[in-house]
CSV table of C-alpha atoms in Angstrom, one decimal:
chain,number,residue,atom,x,y,z
X,8,MET,CA,0.0,0.0,0.0
X,9,LEU,CA,1.4,3.4,-1.0
X,10,LYS,CA,1.3,6.3,1.4
X,11,LEU,CA,1.5,9.9,0.4
X,12,ILE,CA,4.1,11.6,2.4
X,13,LYS,CA,3.8,15.3,2.5
X,14,SER,CA,7.0,17.3,2.1
X,15,PRO,CA,7.9,19.7,4.9
X,16,ALA,CA,6.9,23.3,4.5
X,17,ALA,CA,9.5,25.7,3.2
X,18,PRO,CA,11.1,27.9,6.0
X,19,ASP,CA,9.5,31.3,6.2
X,20,TYR,CA,12.8,33.1,5.5
X,21,PRO,CA,11.3,36.7,5.6
X,22,ALA,CA,9.9,36.1,9.2
X,23,ILE,CA,13.2,34.4,10.2
X,24,TYR,CA,15.4,37.4,9.0
X,25,LYS,CA,12.9,39.9,10.4
X,26,ARG,CA,13.0,38.4,13.8
X,27,ALA,CA,16.8,38.1,13.7
X,28,ILE,CA,17.3,41.7,12.7
X,29,ALA,CA,14.7,42.9,15.4
X,30,ARG,CA,16.6,41.0,18.1
X,31,LYS,CA,19.8,42.7,17.1
X,32,LEU,CA,18.2,46.2,17.1
X,33,MET,CA,16.7,45.6,20.6
X,34,ASP,CA,20.2,44.7,21.7
X,35,ILE,CA,22.2,47.6,20.4
X,36,PRO,CA,25.2,48.2,22.8
X,37,ALA,CA,26.1,51.9,23.6
X,38,THR,CA,29.2,51.4,21.6
X,39,PRO,CA,28.7,48.6,19.0
X,40,SER,CA,31.7,46.3,18.7
X,41,LYS,CA,33.1,45.2,15.4
X,42,ASP,CA,31.7,41.7,15.9
X,43,TRP,CA,28.2,43.2,16.6
X,44,ILE,CA,28.5,45.4,13.5
X,45,LYS,CA,29.6,42.5,11.3
X,46,GLN,CA,26.7,40.3,12.5
X,47,PHE,CA,24.2,43.0,11.9
X,48,VAL,CA,25.5,43.8,8.5
X,49,TYR,CA,25.5,40.2,7.5
X,50,LEU,CA,21.8,39.9,8.5
X,51,ALA,CA,20.7,43.1,7.1
X,52,VAL,CA,22.4,42.9,3.7
X,53,LYS,CA,21.0,39.4,3.1
X,54,GLY,CA,17.7,39.9,4.9
X,55,ILE,CA,16.3,43.3,3.8
X,56,PRO,CA,15.6,42.3,0.2
X,57,ILE,CA,14.1,38.9,1.5
X,58,ILE,CA,11.8,40.6,4.2
X,59,TRP,CA,10.4,43.2,1.9
X,60,GLY,CA,11.2,42.0,-1.6
X,61,LYS,CA,7.9,40.3,-2.2
X,62,LYS,CA,5.9,43.3,-0.9
X,63,ILE,CA,7.9,45.7,-3.2
X,64,ASN,CA,7.7,43.3,-6.3
X,65,ARG,CA,4.0,42.7,-5.8
X,66,GLY,CA,3.4,46.4,-5.9
X,67,PHE,CA,5.4,46.6,-9.2
X,68,SER,CA,3.4,43.8,-10.7
X,69,ASN,CA,0.1,45.5,-9.8
X,70,GLY,CA,1.2,48.9,-11.2
X,71,THR,CA,1.2,50.4,-7.7
X,72,ILE,CA,3.8,51.2,-5.0
X,73,PRO,CA,3.8,50.3,-1.3
X,74,PRO,CA,2.6,52.9,1.2
X,75,GLU,CA,5.0,55.7,1.9
X,76,GLU,CA,5.3,54.7,5.6
X,77,THR,CA,6.4,51.2,4.6
X,78,LEU,CA,8.9,52.6,2.2
X,79,GLN,CA,10.3,55.1,4.8
X,80,GLU,CA,10.7,52.2,7.3
X,81,ILE,CA,12.7,50.2,4.8
X,82,TRP,CA,14.8,53.2,3.8
X,83,ASN,CA,15.6,54.0,7.5
X,84,THR,CA,16.9,50.4,8.0
X,85,ILE,CA,18.9,50.6,4.8
X,86,VAL,CA,20.5,53.9,5.9
X,87,TYR,CA,21.4,52.5,9.4
X,88,THR,CA,22.9,49.4,7.7
X,89,GLU,CA,25.1,51.5,5.5
X,90,SER,CA,26.2,53.6,8.5
X,91,LEU,CA,27.6,50.5,10.1
X,92,ILE,CA,29.1,49.3,6.8
X,93,SER,CA,31.0,52.6,6.6
X,94,ARG,CA,32.9,51.7,9.8
X,95,LEU,CA,34.2,48.5,8.2
X,96,THR,CA,37.2,48.1,6.0
X,97,PRO,CA,37.0,46.5,2.5
X,98,ARG,CA,39.1,43.5,3.9
X,99,GLU,CA,36.4,43.0,6.7
X,100,LEU,CA,33.6,43.2,4.2
X,101,SER,CA,35.1,40.7,1.9
X,102,ARG,CA,35.3,38.2,4.9
X,103,ILE,CA,31.5,38.7,5.4
X,104,PHE,CA,30.6,38.7,1.8
X,105,PRO,CA,33.4,36.9,-0.2
X,106,ILE,CA,34.0,38.2,-3.8
X,107,THR,CA,32.4,36.0,-6.3
X,108,LYS,CA,35.1,33.8,-7.8
X,109,THR,CA,34.8,34.7,-11.5
X,110,TYR,CA,38.0,35.3,-13.4
X,111,ASP,CA,37.0,35.9,-17.1
X,112,GLY,CA,35.9,39.5,-16.8
X,113,GLN,CA,38.6,40.8,-19.1
X,114,ARG,CA,37.7,38.3,-21.8
X,115,TYR,CA,34.0,39.3,-21.7
X,116,GLU,CA,34.4,42.9,-20.6
X,117,TRP,CA,32.6,42.6,-17.3
X,118,LYS,CA,33.4,43.0,-13.6
X,119,ASP,CA,35.0,39.9,-12.0
X,120,TYR,CA,37.1,39.0,-9.0
X,121,TYR,CA,40.2,40.8,-10.2
X,122,PHE,CA,38.2,43.9,-11.0
X,123,THR,CA,36.8,44.0,-7.4
X,124,MET,CA,40.1,43.4,-5.9
X,125,GLU,CA,41.6,46.2,-7.9
X,126,VAL,CA,38.9,48.5,-6.7
X,127,ILE,CA,39.2,47.7,-2.9
X,128,GLN,CA,42.9,47.8,-3.0
X,129,GLY,CA,42.7,51.3,-4.6
X,130,MET,CA,40.3,52.2,-1.7
X,131,GLY,CA,42.8,50.7,0.9
X,132,LEU,CA,42.1,47.3,2.2
X,133,ASP,CA,42.4,48.2,5.8
X,134,ALA,CA,41.0,51.8,5.6
X,135,PRO,CA,37.4,52.4,6.7
X,136,ILE,CA,34.9,52.4,3.9
X,137,GLY,CA,33.5,55.8,5.1
X,138,ASN,CA,31.2,57.6,2.7
X,139,ARG,CA,32.2,55.4,-0.2
X,140,VAL,CA,29.7,52.5,0.4
X,141,ASP,CA,27.6,53.2,-2.8
X,142,ASP,CA,30.8,53.4,-4.9
X,143,LEU,CA,32.1,50.2,-3.5
X,144,PHE,CA,28.9,48.3,-3.7
X,145,PHE,CA,28.5,49.3,-7.4
X,146,ASP,CA,31.7,47.6,-8.1
X,147,TYR,CA,31.6,44.8,-5.6
X,148,GLN,CA,30.9,41.4,-7.2
X,149,ASN,CA,28.8,39.4,-4.7
X,150,ARG,CA,25.2,38.2,-5.2
X,151,HIS,CA,23.9,39.5,-1.8
X,152,VAL,CA,25.6,42.9,-2.1
X,153,THR,CA,24.2,43.3,-5.7
X,154,MET,CA,20.6,42.4,-4.6
X,155,PHE,CA,20.9,44.9,-1.6
X,156,SER,CA,22.1,47.7,-4.0
X,157,ALA,CA,19.3,47.0,-6.6
X,158,PHE,CA,16.7,46.8,-3.9
X,159,LYS,CA,17.9,50.1,-2.4
X,160,MET,CA,17.6,51.8,-5.8
X,161,GLY,CA,13.9,50.5,-6.1
X,162,VAL,CA,13.0,51.8,-2.6
X,163,CYS,CA,14.7,55.2,-3.4
X,164,SER,CA,12.8,55.4,-6.7
X,165,ASP,CA,9.5,54.8,-5.1
X,166,LEU,CA,10.2,57.5,-2.4
X,167,ARG,CA,10.9,59.9,-5.2
X,168,ARG,CA,7.6,59.1,-6.8
X,169,TYR,CA,5.8,60.1,-3.7
X,170,GLN,CA,7.6,63.4,-4.0
X,171,GLY,CA,6.3,63.9,-7.5
X,172,GLN,CA,9.7,63.0,-9.1
X,173,PRO,CA,10.4,60.3,-11.6
X,174,GLY,CA,12.1,57.1,-10.5
X,175,ILE,CA,16.0,56.8,-10.9
X,176,MET,CA,15.8,54.7,-14.1
X,177,GLU,CA,13.0,56.7,-15.5
X,178,GLU,CA,15.1,59.9,-14.9
X,179,PHE,CA,18.0,58.3,-16.6
X,180,MET,CA,16.1,57.2,-19.6
X,181,GLU,CA,14.5,60.6,-20.0
X,182,GLU,CA,18.0,62.1,-20.0
X,183,GLN,CA,18.9,59.7,-22.8
X,184,GLY,CA,15.7,60.6,-24.8
X,185,ILE,CA,14.2,57.2,-24.2
X,186,THR,CA,10.5,56.9,-23.3
X,187,PRO,CA,9.9,53.8,-21.1
X,188,ILE,CA,7.1,51.4,-21.9
X,189,GLN,CA,4.8,50.9,-19.1
X,190,MET,CA,2.9,47.7,-17.9
X,191,MET,CA,-0.7,48.4,-17.1
X,192,THR,CA,-3.8,46.3,-16.1
X,193,ASP,CA,-7.3,46.7,-17.7
X,194,ASP,CA,-10.6,46.5,-15.9
X,195,ASP,CA,-10.8,42.7,-16.5
X,196,GLY,CA,-7.4,42.2,-14.8
X,197,ARG,CA,-5.5,41.5,-18.1
X,198,LYS,CA,-2.0,43.0,-18.3
X,199,PHE,CA,-0.7,44.9,-21.4
X,200,PHE,CA,2.1,47.2,-22.4
X,201,TYR,CA,1.6,50.9,-23.1
X,202,ASP,CA,4.0,53.0,-25.1
X,203,PRO,CA,3.3,56.7,-24.2
X,204,ALA,CA,5.4,58.0,-27.0
X,205,LYS,CA,3.4,56.2,-29.7
X,206,HIS,CA,0.1,55.9,-27.7
X,207,THR,CA,0.0,52.2,-28.6
X,208,THR,CA,-0.7,49.1,-26.5
X,209,TYR,CA,0.8,45.7,-26.8
X,210,PRO,CA,-0.5,42.4,-25.4
X,211,VAL,CA,1.5,40.5,-22.8
X,212,ILE,CA,2.4,37.1,-24.3
X,213,LYS,CA,3.2,34.5,-21.7
X,214,LYS,CA,6.0,32.1,-22.6
X,215,ARG,CA,4.9,28.5,-23.1
X,216,PRO,CA,6.6,26.2,-20.4
X,217,ARG,CA,9.4,24.0,-21.7
X,218,TYR,CA,7.6,20.8,-20.8
X,219,LEU,CA,4.8,21.7,-23.2
X,220,LYS,CA,5.4,20.8,-26.8
X,221,VAL,CA,3.3,20.9,-29.9
X,222,VAL,CA,2.9,17.4,-31.4
X,223,PRO,CA,2.4,17.8,-35.3
X,224,GLY,CA,-0.6,15.9,-36.7
X,225,GLN,CA,-2.3,15.3,-33.3
X,226,CYS,CA,-4.8,18.1,-33.5
X,227,GLN,CA,-8.3,17.2,-34.9
X,228,THR,CA,-11.5,19.2,-34.9
X,229,ALA,CA,-14.7,17.9,-33.3
X,230,SER,CA,-16.4,17.6,-36.8
X,231,GLN,CA,-13.7,15.2,-37.8
């Protein structure tokens, strides 16, 4: 007799990271030690995109943005995290978030391990990062650091929209003379693209899953 065994539920990583960060914030020492700073930076850089990522992405997919209070809460946590990162040195950061081991950047003209090492050596491996966090993260090759930086840009763009300004990428595209195409939803819940420059709409075509294939000669009508 066969018995169906249910697979265990996936861990609730957003809740796990949120609790861990909250515990660290409730236990902030008067003068945070390097060990405390490293622990918090590790949790925050990895956890912030995980905790709030779905909420932000869900807003994008619905053509809306999260409440301003939520965005401000996220932004304050990001700013505090970067203030702690500024006290670290590039060498200390590289031990928390190792540089991705890719070595063919020169061949393909992209940033790799050697590029990142050249950047942090130019900053001074054992000098505090200070106000150079954004510059370092832009060139730093590590998946968690990259996700943190991209998430920060999305939150900043949404806060700018509440102030009546375009998002960072929208402003850049306008400066380049490019009109961004927008994804919108009609009254029936169907998504479509809208090109404001041409005043034209385009349907959203969903990609067919790889496991579905069209078998020639197998399609017959009911009348046959």
